[in-house]
DNA sequence: TATGAATGAGTTTTCATTCAT
DNA sequence: AATGAATGAAAACTCATTCAT
């Protein structure tokens, strides 16, 4: 009754998907140059020749992988993030956003994409633009909306919501990086993942002047 | 009395210096895996064989490069940055710090080191620790001092100066990354480098609550 | 009564014909080794798998192609060439032959076959023999007949008609090659295709002694 | 006393020469596409990597090979061909030329170059031009000189010495090809290598009209 | 010590051929 | 019988590292 998994279309899809996922793993681990197509093929459970039939060059594979993975992995999650929160206090929504953002960036796949978007930026500028648009841009817009709501509700007093959104996102991004590598940074920043949401938000909301 | 510059030791030093500088350029451009020792040798004006005589493996070269470059390029600058500013207003000092930090990260060499510290983190964790200690750690301490002074002078009201310092540095780092690649990010963040110091500082100092 | 063209056999034939023609094109362009079966399949408008079903190996395809193309393309034309000229002057008939030969070798298909017969001679000696028999041999016999007629008619005085036929054909073949690649040879040989028939014939008929 | 063969310069030269010679052998045997660089390396007694250090791509190797081999192999011989014959009878000189030409084209190296100049003509047109200029062009000029001398001495009566030279060379070239592959052609052309010089020359000198 | 040259050990890439539907 | 997909086998190519002078 279950449709055969080996039907042409089904396997085809499955295969490309598996290959792209494997590519993300290997590229994420090693970066573009050091990644080996042979390893990607093995991770995907196909021969190298099959891999090359679907993605003729290493570069094509990388491009496709970023394109599809950014779409596949990020879009399905983000819209939910602020769902049902429109009526909430803006501070609460910011907190939720931070929590969602850090949680998301904790997934190996997202982390790998983030890392690659920085690492291979010089070699693949249009992909960097794509990633920046899809991820940074969306996050900024989301944040700005929340801030504007907060201003409208009298919760915040900020002239430049865009600049504020940038500062928030910037702080979150670097923290995500620190969290992703506690073995490197926890000793230096003394950052406490658990308390971070609270403390970062307090600083951002109150500012250095306090109250 | 003046040591001859052509004495074995002296030229050796000169050579190694040139090689290490070339290595930073090439590794910074391409990352560890894609960098070619041949290119480094050419940039340094020596043969590949000579390069290998000084630094027997690619890894050794990379390690030495990071170690020496972090020390050479960062230490000589940072301590001066806030010198003579102890008496200044803390806000003013933060602004100066931001300006210095972004200016410094604008230099290709520093930017390359920052990028490598993120990119090659997995392959060379102890170097990442080294860099994090020498750069992130120092910057955090500097910032925390300034914040504490601000609190002492009644300028700031912050309970957790360490957390505040982290938020500031985190925001500055991501902005530095955005500034370093305007072709990617300026369209997305709409970030105006000239106005950034002012607007970022305002958000951080005032917070989202304002006043 | 007329067999349906879509009957298995008929379409099969059509397909094979299209494939063989495509094979001649691709093999002619690239030679045996560099030719790709995939390209032949595409030129013939079938899948590679279908191609392989008709001609299981590259070699088999090549052999079949040469065999059938030599027969298909050369035989239908040559016999007619000198038809009805038996009564003509032998010089006139030689001229006609040259014209026909060069015209024929101008067709891409014939030129390709000629080229392949030289190029792949080592790899497929029996095909080279086949081609030599069917083309060179026939042409030689034709020429020798004409020469013999010329001698009989008192037009020519040659002891060794076979040797003479060889010299004529040899000259025609190389000229055909020069004509086929004017971009290479026209500057070097200064050969004028239009005047060639006249000047070559004059030399051959008169000889170097003249008159 | 003998200079060391392993001195840098000496081996370098020797090596490249050996590689180029090996390349001629392999390319000549198989054509460009089917030739394997690994085989060339083995024939030359070096590793594939060494081969690639001297000639980075298969194409570069092929180009260099043709360029240097045409020069090396043809130039050293041809000038001698007509040496001391200026005073001879023109017929005699033509006969000498034919003998020299066929002998030369009998050497595997020359034969290979001739074959390649036809085979790879489409892929490397500028090499074909080079070869045509250096070989066909030179031969034509040499022949034309001889013919002009013959006319001046009253031995020949030809209006168009250039056309005559072309016809002669054309006949010689195809004959050379036939001689090079007796297993293919001897049965078909009935060509007798030993008698060829005599019979071909007679036809060319006397023409079909005789006397 | 400096270096031109050589190479081992991989990696990418290509393609005829096979498999499964 | 026709074909999309998969792959084994072979080749090109790259580069860190070693060797010999």
Tab-separated table of N, CA and C in Angstrom, chain D residues 98-170:
chain	number	residue	atom	x	y	z
D	98	UNK	N	62.129	13.031	-54.345
D	98	UNK	CA	61.127	12.001	-54.059
D	98	UNK	C	61.709	10.940	-53.137
D	99	UNK	N	62.927	10.513	-53.469
D	99	UNK	CA	63.570	9.483	-52.664
D	99	UNK	C	63.727	9.974	-51.208
D	100	UNK	N	64.273	11.206	-51.098
D	100	UNK	CA	64.460	11.773	-49.765
D	100	UNK	C	63.120	11.898	-49.027
D	101	UNK	N	62.111	12.390	-49.718
D	101	UNK	CA	60.808	12.624	-49.092
D	101	UNK	C	60.220	11.313	-48.576
D	102	UNK	N	60.220	10.312	-49.411
D	102	UNK	CA	59.642	9.038	-48.994
D	102	UNK	C	60.449	8.356	-47.899
D	103	UNK	N	61.752	8.517	-47.999
D	103	UNK	CA	62.593	7.940	-46.959
D	103	UNK	C	62.306	8.608	-45.618
D	104	UNK	N	62.248	9.932	-45.691
D	104	UNK	CA	61.981	10.696	-44.481
D	104	UNK	C	60.638	10.316	-43.886
D	105	UNK	N	59.626	10.269	-44.715
D	105	UNK	CA	58.286	9.961	-44.228
D	105	UNK	C	58.165	8.506	-43.759
D	106	UNK	N	59.176	7.754	-44.006
D	106	UNK	CA	59.200	6.379	-43.538
D	106	UNK	C	59.624	6.261	-42.079
D	107	UNK	N	60.411	7.223	-41.629
D	107	UNK	CA	60.810	7.218	-40.218
D	107	UNK	C	59.557	7.330	-39.376
D	108	UNK	N	59.459	6.505	-38.363
D	108	UNK	CA	58.251	6.552	-37.534
D	108	UNK	C	57.932	7.957	-37.035
D	109	UNK	N	58.960	8.703	-36.649
D	109	UNK	CA	58.720	10.032	-36.087
D	109	UNK	C	58.077	10.974	-37.102
D	110	UNK	N	58.606	10.982	-38.304
D	110	UNK	CA	58.061	11.867	-39.333
D	110	UNK	C	56.655	11.436	-39.695
D	111	UNK	N	56.518	10.115	-39.822
D	111	UNK	CA	55.200	9.591	-40.170
D	111	UNK	C	54.171	10.004	-39.125
D	112	UNK	N	54.573	9.897	-37.861
D	112	UNK	CA	53.658	10.271	-36.790
D	112	UNK	C	53.280	11.743	-36.896
D	113	UNK	N	54.281	12.582	-37.147
D	113	UNK	CA	53.995	14.012	-37.264
D	113	UNK	C	53.041	14.277	-38.425
D	114	UNK	N	53.293	13.608	-39.533
D	114	UNK	CA	52.433	13.800	-40.704
D	114	UNK	C	51.001	13.380	-40.371
D	115	UNK	N	50.889	12.219	-39.742
D	115	UNK	CA	49.551	11.735	-39.389
D	115	UNK	C	48.851	12.706	-38.453
D	116	UNK	N	49.571	13.141	-37.414
D	116	UNK	CA	48.971	14.065	-36.446
D	116	UNK	C	48.551	15.363	-37.113
D	117	UNK	N	49.354	15.803	-38.059
D	117	UNK	CA	49.016	17.068	-38.711
D	117	UNK	C	47.696	16.957	-39.457
D	118	UNK	N	47.314	15.761	-39.824
D	118	UNK	CA	46.021	15.584	-40.475
D	118	UNK	C	44.932	15.325	-39.444
D	119	UNK	N	45.244	14.451	-38.501
D	119	UNK	CA	44.257	14.008	-37.534
D	119	UNK	C	43.785	15.130	-36.640
D	120	UNK	N	44.709	15.899	-36.094
D	120	UNK	CA	44.367	16.863	-35.052
D	120	UNK	C	44.190	18.267	-35.604
D	121	UNK	N	44.090	18.290	-36.899
D	121	UNK	CA	43.919	19.530	-37.631
D	121	UNK	C	42.751	20.372	-37.129
D	122	UNK	N	41.650	19.727	-36.813
D	122	UNK	CA	40.474	20.467	-36.371
D	122	UNK	C	40.661	20.991	-34.956
D	123	UNK	N	41.282	20.182	-34.120
D	123	UNK	CA	41.426	20.586	-32.730
D	123	UNK	C	42.531	21.615	-32.550
D	124	UNK	N	43.557	21.549	-33.357
D	124	UNK	CA	44.685	22.471	-33.200
D	124	UNK	C	45.018	23.150	-34.516
D	125	UNK	N	44.158	24.016	-34.972
D	125	UNK	CA	44.378	24.592	-36.298
D	125	UNK	C	45.686	25.360	-36.409
D	126	UNK	N	46.083	26.048	-35.342
D	126	UNK	CA	47.322	26.833	-35.506
D	126	UNK	C	48.528	25.927	-35.618
D	127	UNK	N	48.463	24.748	-34.993
D	127	UNK	CA	49.560	23.800	-35.169
D	127	UNK	C	49.555	23.236	-36.582
D	128	UNK	N	48.366	23.020	-37.098
D	128	UNK	CA	48.278	22.530	-38.469
D	128	UNK	C	48.890	23.545	-39.424
D	129	UNK	N	48.597	24.809	-39.166
D	129	UNK	CA	49.193	25.854	-40.007
D	129	UNK	C	50.712	25.821	-39.871
D	130	UNK	N	51.167	25.710	-38.642
D	130	UNK	CA	52.599	25.670	-38.388
D	130	UNK	C	53.252	24.517	-39.159
D	131	UNK	N	52.652	23.354	-38.994
D	131	UNK	CA	53.203	22.192	-39.672
D	131	UNK	C	53.143	22.377	-41.186
D	132	UNK	N	52.017	22.856	-41.675
D	132	UNK	CA	51.868	23.050	-43.124
D	132	UNK	C	52.912	24.016	-43.644
D	133	UNK	N	53.142	25.088	-42.876
D	133	UNK	CA	54.131	26.077	-43.306
D	133	UNK	C	55.518	25.468	-43.340
D	134	UNK	N	55.858	24.792	-42.252
D	134	UNK	CA	57.218	24.293	-42.104
D	134	UNK	C	57.514	23.110	-43.025
D	135	UNK	N	56.499	22.319	-43.293
D	135	UNK	CA	56.761	21.118	-44.067
D	135	UNK	C	56.267	21.276	-45.508
D	136	UNK	N	54.949	21.398	-45.650
D	136	UNK	CA	54.392	21.512	-46.993
D	136	UNK	C	54.971	22.723	-47.722
D	137	UNK	N	54.988	23.852	-47.019
D	137	UNK	CA	55.472	25.082	-47.636
D	137	UNK	C	56.917	24.959	-48.102
D	138	UNK	N	57.770	24.455	-47.208
D	138	UNK	CA	59.171	24.305	-47.559
D	138	UNK	C	59.352	23.364	-48.753
D	139	UNK	N	58.640	22.282	-48.690
D	139	UNK	CA	58.778	21.306	-49.765
D	139	UNK	C	58.348	21.927	-51.090
D	140	UNK	N	57.246	22.667	-51.035
D	140	UNK	CA	56.766	23.311	-52.264
D	140	UNK	C	57.794	24.275	-52.826
D	141	UNK	N	58.379	25.068	-51.968
D	141	UNK	CA	59.357	26.042	-52.440
D	141	UNK	C	60.568	25.340	-53.061
D	142	UNK	N	60.987	24.292	-52.366
D	142	UNK	CA	62.118	23.517	-52.875
D	142	UNK	C	61.808	22.956	-54.268
D	143	UNK	N	60.635	22.404	-54.394
D	143	UNK	CA	60.244	21.813	-55.673
D	143	UNK	C	60.148	22.867	-56.756
D	144	UNK	N	59.565	23.983	-56.398
D	144	UNK	CA	59.380	25.037	-57.392
D	144	UNK	C	60.735	25.528	-57.899
D	145	UNK	N	61.687	25.653	-56.986
D	145	UNK	CA	63.037	26.071	-57.383
D	145	UNK	C	63.619	25.089	-58.412
D	146	UNK	N	63.487	23.844	-58.073
D	146	UNK	CA	64.011	22.817	-58.982
D	146	UNK	C	63.349	22.912	-60.360
D	147	UNK	N	62.028	23.077	-60.324
D	147	UNK	CA	61.321	23.158	-61.600
D	147	UNK	C	61.758	24.386	-62.401
D	148	UNK	N	61.905	25.511	-61.702
D	148	UNK	CA	62.327	26.734	-62.390
D	148	UNK	C	63.696	26.537	-63.015
D	149	UNK	N	64.591	25.899	-62.255
D	149	UNK	CA	65.913	25.593	-62.802
D	149	UNK	C	65.778	24.745	-64.069
D	150	UNK	N	64.895	23.748	-63.952
D	150	UNK	CA	64.678	22.864	-65.103
D	150	UNK	C	64.181	23.629	-66.319
D	151	UNK	N	63.309	24.580	-66.073
D	151	UNK	CA	62.816	25.399	-67.184
D	151	UNK	C	63.949	26.238	-67.765
D	152	UNK	N	64.723	26.836	-66.866
D	152	UNK	CA	65.830	27.691	-67.299
D	152	UNK	C	66.833	26.898	-68.130
D	153	UNK	N	67.074	25.667	-67.723
D	153	UNK	CA	68.022	24.831	-68.447
D	153	UNK	C	67.417	24.234	-69.715
D	154	UNK	N	66.149	24.571	-69.981
D	154	UNK	CA	65.496	24.037	-71.173
D	154	UNK	C	65.045	22.596	-71.039
D	155	UNK	N	65.153	22.086	-69.799
D	155	UNK	CA	64.801	20.692	-69.602
D	155	UNK	C	63.289	20.504	-69.544
D	156	UNK	N	62.630	21.497	-68.930
D	156	UNK	CA	61.170	21.440	-68.783
D	156	UNK	C	60.527	22.568	-69.580
D	157	UNK	N	59.242	22.356	-69.928
D	157	UNK	CA	58.456	23.437	-70.517
D	157	UNK	C	57.141	23.518	-69.742
D	158	UNK	N	57.144	24.290	-68.698
D	158	UNK	CA	55.927	24.414	-67.904
D	158	UNK	C	55.636	25.880	-67.689
D	159	UNK	N	54.378	26.256	-67.918
D	159	UNK	CA	53.990	27.642	-67.689
D	159	UNK	C	53.903	27.940	-66.209
D	160	UNK	N	53.201	27.064	-65.493
D	160	UNK	CA	52.887	27.328	-64.100
D	160	UNK	C	53.716	26.404	-63.196
D	161	UNK	N	54.908	26.859	-62.841
D	161	UNK	CA	55.761	26.001	-62.011
D	161	UNK	C	55.139	25.737	-60.642
D	162	UNK	N	54.413	26.699	-60.144
D	162	UNK	CA	53.799	26.509	-58.824
D	162	UNK	C	52.775	25.374	-58.864
D	163	UNK	N	51.909	25.422	-59.852
D	163	UNK	CA	50.904	24.364	-59.967
D	163	UNK	C	51.591	23.008	-60.145
D	164	UNK	N	52.627	22.990	-60.929
D	164	UNK	CA	53.349	21.734	-61.150
D	164	UNK	C	53.946	21.211	-59.849
D	165	UNK	N	54.538	22.119	-59.078
D	165	UNK	CA	55.113	21.708	-57.800
D	165	UNK	C	54.028	21.111	-56.906
D	166	UNK	N	52.870	21.745	-56.917
D	166	UNK	CA	51.761	21.233	-56.109
D	166	UNK	C	51.372	19.811	-56.522
D	167	UNK	N	51.254	19.622	-57.803
D	167	UNK	CA	50.852	18.298	-58.291
D	167	UNK	C	51.880	17.249	-57.871
D	168	UNK	N	53.136	17.572	-58.027
D	168	UNK	CA	54.185	16.621	-57.662
D	168	UNK	C	54.115	16.292	-56.174
D	169	UNK	N	54.097	17.355	-55.344
D	169	UNK	CA	54.071	17.119	-53.911
D	169	UNK	C	52.824	16.335	-53.511
D	170	UNK	N	51.697	16.711	-54.090
D	170	UNK	CA	50.443	16.008	-53.771
D	170	UNK	C	50.581	14.517	-54.050
